[in-house]
mmCIF file of C-alpha atoms in Angstrom:
data_model
loop_
_atom_site.group_PDB
_atom_site.id
_atom_site.type_symbol
_atom_site.label_atom_id
_atom_site.label_comp_id
_atom_site.label_asym_id
_atom_site.label_seq_id
_atom_site.Cartn_x
_atom_site.Cartn_y
_atom_site.Cartn_z
ATOM 1 C CA UNK M 403 13.200 15.148 -3.390
ATOM 2 C CA UNK M 404 12.949 18.952 -3.153
ATOM 3 C CA UNK M 405 15.812 20.858 -1.555
ATOM 4 C CA UNK M 406 14.991 21.720 2.072
ATOM 5 C CA UNK M 407 14.693 25.470 2.581
ATOM 6 C CA UNK M 408 12.969 25.465 5.952
ATOM 7 C CA UNK M 409 12.684 23.120 8.907
ATOM 8 C CA UNK M 410 9.619 22.865 11.108
ATOM 9 C CA UNK M 411 9.651 21.264 14.526
ATOM 10 C CA UNK M 412 7.246 19.821 17.021
ATOM 11 C CA UNK M 413 8.029 20.984 20.565
ATOM 12 C CA UNK M 414 7.168 18.442 23.279
ATOM 13 C CA UNK M 415 9.237 15.292 22.889
ATOM 14 C CA UNK M 416 11.240 16.731 20.003
ATOM 15 C CA UNK M 417 13.086 19.821 21.241
ATOM 16 C CA UNK M 418 11.606 20.051 24.732
ATOM 17 C CA UNK M 419 11.961 17.115 27.146
ATOM 18 C CA UNK M 420 8.314 16.935 28.167
ATOM 19 C CA UNK M 421 8.496 13.356 29.407
ATOM 20 C CA UNK M 422 11.512 13.999 31.610
ATOM 21 C CA UNK M 423 10.048 17.228 32.986
ATOM 22 C CA UNK M 424 6.598 15.710 33.551
ATOM 23 C CA UNK M 425 7.969 12.552 35.144
ATOM 24 C CA UNK M 426 10.027 14.530 37.653
ATOM 25 C CA UNK M 427 6.994 16.693 38.424
ATOM 26 C CA UNK M 428 4.661 13.713 38.810
ATOM 27 C CA UNK M 429 7.040 11.992 41.218
ATOM 28 C CA UNK M 430 7.212 15.160 43.330
ATOM 29 C CA UNK M 431 3.468 15.845 43.176
ATOM 30 C CA UNK M 432 2.357 12.309 43.971
ATOM 31 C CA UNK M 433 4.895 12.105 46.775
ATOM 32 C CA UNK M 434 3.415 15.277 48.300
ATOM 33 C CA UNK M 435 0.098 13.397 48.446
ATOM 34 C CA UNK M 436 1.648 10.370 50.140
ATOM 35 C CA UNK M 437 1.674 8.254 46.982
ATOM 36 C CA UNK M 438 4.711 6.264 45.879
ATOM 37 C CA UNK M 439 5.297 6.973 42.193
ATOM 38 C CA UNK M 440 5.771 3.399 40.988
ATOM 39 C CA UNK M 441 6.156 2.519 37.321
ATOM 40 C CA UNK M 442 2.497 1.496 37.124
ATOM 41 C CA UNK M 443 1.352 4.689 38.840
ATOM 42 C CA UNK M 444 3.383 6.834 36.457
ATOM 43 C CA UNK M 445 2.034 4.855 33.509
ATOM 44 C CA UNK M 446 -1.496 5.676 34.696
ATOM 45 C CA UNK M 447 -0.551 9.342 35.066
ATOM 46 C CA UNK M 448 0.745 9.597 31.510
ATOM 47 C CA UNK M 449 -2.133 7.581 30.071
ATOM 48 C CA UNK M 450 -4.589 10.024 31.659
ATOM 49 C CA UNK M 451 -2.558 12.966 30.368
ATOM 50 C CA UNK M 452 -2.680 11.647 26.814
ATOM 51 C CA UNK M 453 -6.375 10.739 26.948
ATOM 52 C CA UNK M 454 -7.666 14.020 28.325
ATOM 53 C CA UNK M 455 -5.248 16.227 26.383
ATOM 54 C CA UNK M 456 -6.597 14.654 23.206
ATOM 55 C CA UNK M 457 -10.133 15.374 24.406
ATOM 56 C CA UNK M 458 -9.114 19.044 24.697
ATOM 57 C CA UNK M 459 -7.375 18.991 21.314
ATOM 58 C CA UNK M 460 -10.527 17.633 19.672
ATOM 59 C CA UNK M 461 -12.653 20.361 21.273
ATOM 60 C CA UNK M 462 -14.566 18.019 23.581
ATOM 61 C CA UNK M 463 -13.488 19.733 26.814
ATOM 62 C CA UNK M 464 -11.690 22.920 27.853
ATOM 63 C CA UNK M 465 -7.983 23.120 28.647
ATOM 64 C CA UNK M 466 -8.703 23.544 32.360
ATOM 65 C CA UNK M 467 -11.141 20.652 32.313
ATOM 66 C CA UNK M 468 -8.588 18.280 30.806
ATOM 67 C CA UNK M 469 -6.347 19.048 33.785
ATOM 68 C CA UNK M 470 -9.184 18.359 36.217
ATOM 69 C CA UNK M 471 -10.092 15.125 34.480
ATOM 70 C CA UNK M 472 -6.524 13.899 34.765
ATOM 71 C CA UNK M 473 -6.686 14.194 38.548
ATOM 72 C CA UNK M 474 -10.147 12.637 38.684
ATOM 73 C CA UNK M 475 -8.900 9.688 36.646
ATOM 74 C CA UNK M 476 -5.660 9.011 38.498
ATOM 75 C CA UNK M 477 -5.997 9.990 42.140
ATOM 76 C CA UNK M 478 -9.110 8.162 43.492
ATOM 77 C CA UNK M 479 -7.767 4.676 42.608
ATOM 78 C CA UNK M 480 -4.642 5.639 44.582
ATOM 79 C CA UNK M 481 -6.729 6.506 47.633
ATOM 80 C CA UNK M 482 -6.511 10.275 47.212
ATOM 81 C CA UNK M 483 -9.743 12.251 47.301
ATOM 82 C CA UNK M 484 -10.242 14.911 44.638
ATOM 83 C CA UNK M 485 -12.109 18.047 45.789
ATOM 84 C CA UNK M 486 -15.618 18.511 44.452
ATOM 85 C CA UNK M 487 -15.261 22.187 43.560
ATOM 86 C CA UNK M 488 -13.476 23.188 40.360
ATOM 87 C CA UNK M 489 -11.512 25.957 42.081
ATOM 88 C CA UNK M 490 -10.168 23.458 44.605
ATOM 89 C CA UNK M 491 -9.310 20.951 41.880
ATOM 90 C CA UNK M 492 -7.441 23.674 40.009
ATOM 91 C CA UNK M 493 -5.578 24.514 43.186
ATOM 92 C CA UNK M 494 -4.597 20.877 43.621
ATOM 93 C CA UNK M 495 -3.377 20.645 40.033
ATOM 94 C CA UNK M 496 -1.360 23.796 40.683
ATOM 95 C CA UNK M 497 0.946 21.734 42.885
ATOM 96 C CA UNK M 498 1.812 19.538 39.929
ATOM 97 C CA UNK M 499 2.029 22.475 37.533
ATOM 98 C CA UNK M 500 4.559 24.316 39.698
ATOM 99 C CA UNK M 501 6.726 21.203 39.877
ATOM 100 C CA UNK M 502 6.422 20.710 36.116
ATOM 101 C CA UNK M 503 7.426 24.274 35.324
ATOM 102 C CA UNK M 504 10.418 24.101 37.663
ATOM 103 C CA UNK M 505 11.582 20.977 35.786
ATOM 104 C CA UNK M 506 11.309 22.413 32.269
ATOM 105 C CA UNK M 507 14.309 21.621 30.089
ATOM 106 C CA UNK M 508 15.174 21.345 26.431
ATOM 107 C CA UNK M 509 17.047 18.345 25.074
ATOM 108 C CA UNK M 510 20.793 19.160 25.141
ATOM 109 C CA UNK M 511 21.072 18.996 21.346
ATOM 110 C CA UNK M 512 18.082 21.259 20.627
ATOM 111 C CA UNK M 513 19.626 24.730 20.838
ATOM 112 C CA UNK M 514 22.835 23.843 18.943
ATOM 113 C CA UNK M 515 20.726 22.360 16.140
ATOM 114 C CA UNK M 516 18.566 25.467 15.780
ATOM 115 C CA UNK M 517 21.619 27.710 15.813
ATOM 116 C CA UNK M 518 23.300 25.552 13.174
ATOM 117 C CA UNK M 519 20.253 25.664 10.925
ATOM 118 C CA UNK M 520 20.000 29.423 11.258
ATOM 119 C CA UNK M 521 23.700 29.822 10.445
ATOM 120 C CA UNK M 522 23.242 27.713 7.304
ATOM 121 C CA UNK M 523 20.432 29.971 6.085
ATOM 122 C CA UNK M 524 17.406 27.798 6.791
ATOM 123 C CA UNK M 525 14.119 29.237 7.984
ATOM 124 C CA UNK M 526 12.973 27.655 11.260
ATOM 125 C CA UNK M 527 9.409 27.137 12.443
ATOM 126 C CA UNK M 528 7.523 25.465 15.251
ATOM 127 C CA UNK M 529 4.134 23.745 15.085
ATOM 128 C CA UNK M 530 2.779 22.492 18.392
ATOM 129 C CA UNK M 531 -0.561 21.228 19.672
ATOM 130 C CA UNK M 532 -0.723 23.355 22.771
ATOM 131 C CA UNK M 533 -1.786 26.628 24.278
ATOM 132 C CA UNK M 534 -0.062 29.801 23.183
ATOM 133 C CA UNK M 535 0.891 30.955 26.686
ATOM 134 C CA UNK M 536 2.373 27.693 27.960
ATOM 135 C CA UNK M 537 4.288 26.794 24.820
ATOM 136 C CA UNK M 538 5.797 30.265 24.496
ATOM 137 C CA UNK M 539 6.754 30.119 28.179
ATOM 138 C CA UNK M 540 8.595 26.837 27.574
ATOM 139 C CA UNK M 541 10.466 28.363 24.655
ATOM 140 C CA UNK M 542 11.457 31.430 26.660
ATOM 141 C CA UNK M 543 12.566 29.414 29.710
ATOM 142 C CA UNK M 544 14.743 27.104 27.629
ATOM 143 C CA UNK M 545 16.227 29.849 25.449
ATOM 144 C CA UNK M 546 14.817 28.400 22.230
ATOM 145 C CA UNK M 547 12.334 31.150 21.350
ATOM 146 C CA UNK M 548 14.815 33.561 19.757
ATOM 147 C CA UNK M 549 15.895 30.936 17.239
ATOM 148 C CA UNK M 550 12.485 30.604 15.563
ATOM 149 C CA UNK M 551 11.242 32.639 12.631
ATOM 150 C CA UNK M 552 7.693 31.345 13.149
ATOM 151 C CA UNK M 553 5.838 29.834 16.111
ATOM 152 C CA UNK M 554 2.469 28.226 15.379
ATOM 153 C CA UNK M 555 0.387 26.851 18.227
ATOM 154 C CA UNK M 556 -2.840 24.981 17.564
ATOM 155 C CA UNK M 557 -4.608 27.495 19.784
ATOM 156 C CA UNK M 558 -3.491 30.413 17.600
ATOM 157 C CA UNK M 559 -3.854 28.927 14.127
ATOM 158 C CA UNK M 560 -7.131 27.114 14.826
ATOM 159 C CA UNK M 561 -5.980 23.699 13.588
ATOM 160 C CA UNK M 562 -4.119 20.918 15.350
ATOM 161 C CA UNK M 563 -1.780 18.275 13.997
ATOM 162 C CA UNK M 564 -2.283 16.001 12.108
ATOM 163 C CA UNK M 565 -4.725 18.307 10.270
ATOM 164 C CA UNK M 566 -2.999 19.269 7.023
ATOM 165 C CA UNK M 567 -4.288 22.813 7.447
ATOM 166 C CA UNK M 568 -2.024 23.266 10.471
ATOM 167 C CA UNK M 569 1.012 22.348 8.364
ATOM 168 C CA UNK M 570 -0.202 24.595 5.556
ATOM 169 C CA UNK M 571 -0.235 27.552 7.946
ATOM 170 C CA UNK M 572 3.311 26.728 9.049
ATOM 171 C CA UNK M 573 4.589 26.589 5.454
ATOM 172 C CA UNK M 574 2.791 29.809 4.557
ATOM 173 C CA UNK M 575 4.218 31.705 7.532
ATOM 174 C CA UNK M 576 7.688 30.343 6.765
ATOM 175 C CA UNK M 577 7.312 31.551 3.184
ATOM 176 C CA UNK M 578 8.072 28.201 1.549
ATOM 177 C CA UNK M 579 6.154 25.601 -0.408
ATOM 178 C CA UNK M 580 5.310 22.544 1.711
ATOM 179 C CA UNK M 581 7.603 20.267 -0.316
ATOM 180 C CA UNK M 582 10.574 22.504 0.573
ATOM 181 C CA UNK M 583 9.900 22.090 4.310
ATOM 182 C CA UNK M 584 11.217 19.281 6.480
ATOM 183 C CA UNK M 585 9.098 18.621 9.556
ATOM 184 C CA UNK M 586 10.665 16.949 12.603
ATOM 185 C CA UNK M 587 8.613 15.364 15.379
ATOM 186 C CA UNK M 588 8.273 12.438 17.759
ATOM 187 C CA UNK M 589 4.720 11.324 16.944
ATOM 188 C CA UNK M 590 4.379 9.022 13.917
ATOM 189 C CA UNK M 591 0.767 10.047 13.270
ATOM 190 C CA UNK M 592 0.436 13.685 14.319
ATOM 191 C CA UNK M 593 3.884 14.765 13.145
ATOM 192 C CA UNK M 594 5.089 12.433 10.407
ATOM 193 C CA UNK M 595 1.843 11.312 8.764
ATOM 194 C CA UNK M 596 0.372 14.790 9.092
ATOM 195 C CA UNK M 597 3.399 16.481 7.554
ATOM 196 C CA UNK M 598 3.593 14.034 4.663
ATOM 197 C CA UNK M 599 -0.124 14.349 3.960
ATOM 198 C CA UNK M 600 0.466 18.116 3.691
ATOM 199 C CA UNK M 601 3.247 17.568 1.153
ATOM 200 C CA UNK M 602 6.207 18.049 3.488
ATOM 201 C CA UNK M 603 9.228 15.854 4.064
ATOM 202 C CA UNK M 604 9.204 14.356 7.566
ATOM 203 C CA UNK M 605 11.603 12.927 10.140
ATOM 204 C CA UNK M 606 10.603 10.872 13.204
ATOM 205 C CA UNK M 607 12.690 11.148 16.387
ATOM 206 C CA UNK M 608 12.450 9.444 19.772
ATOM 207 C CA UNK M 609 10.438 11.545 22.194
ATOM 208 C CA UNK M 610 11.902 9.976 25.335
ATOM 209 C CA UNK M 611 15.451 10.980 24.501
ATOM 210 C CA UNK M 612 16.778 7.491 23.707
ATOM 211 C CA UNK M 613 18.223 8.667 20.401
ATOM 212 C CA UNK M 614 20.752 6.508 18.619
ATOM 213 C CA UNK M 615 22.053 9.625 16.880
ATOM 214 C CA UNK M 616 21.786 13.254 18.009
ATOM 215 C CA UNK M 617 18.778 14.896 16.394
ATOM 216 C CA UNK M 618 21.101 17.341 14.632
ATOM 217 C CA UNK M 619 22.838 14.538 12.753
ATOM 218 C CA UNK M 620 19.513 13.122 11.611
ATOM 219 C CA UNK M 621 18.235 16.507 10.414
ATOM 220 C CA UNK M 622 21.458 17.397 8.617
ATOM 221 C CA UNK M 623 21.450 13.994 6.918
ATOM 222 C CA UNK M 624 17.982 14.592 5.434
ATOM 223 C CA UNK M 625 18.942 18.109 4.341
ATOM 224 C CA UNK M 626 22.116 16.818 2.690
ATOM 225 C CA UNK M 627 20.183 14.132 0.798
ATOM 226 C CA UNK M 628 17.711 16.736 -0.446
ATOM 227 C CA UNK M 629 20.572 18.883 -1.743
ATOM 228 C CA UNK M 630 22.259 15.926 -3.440
ATOM 229 C CA UNK M 631 19.031 15.062 -5.227
ATOM 230 C CA UNK M 632 19.025 18.362 -7.116
#
């Protein structure tokens, strides 16, 4: 095991509580349309989010279109008509987006972990499958942005996780060899498998916040083991 010199992070579900923020926003948005946000309704909302976001990530549709398709998938079965015009659909989605942005929050242990890593001399990077503007806005709102040496969004670097080229860009911008980088994320395929295929060490965390140990303890444990192996 190579000594860890840099730590890379996923954002949504790892440092940023996307599920909690999105759930609060969906409850508010659906309620504004007269829909009770039951467990099954919320499950449909998140299933549509995952499906159409992946269609955007793969280049099948645009970022705006994946938002429109989410509404077209979820709302009609709930008895809510979706406008025919794209401008009107975008306006409707804006109601959800405003609620989502007002609910943005980092996990409580995220900022202390980044500050601890910086104090111990580690380089810190972010690799996220998202748009540059929205992901940077999340980092600014939550106070996390200033802690990163490198921020790589799939939109900027041209590759999305689990593509090994995305992780290669992260390592290059951090100035370390991939094997000296620990990558931390909540997705077993995009984050963990992708990082390991690129030659990095990897750590899987729970994206819904049900963490048996604080993420900082898990990260420090891996770093300590890498140092002991030298």
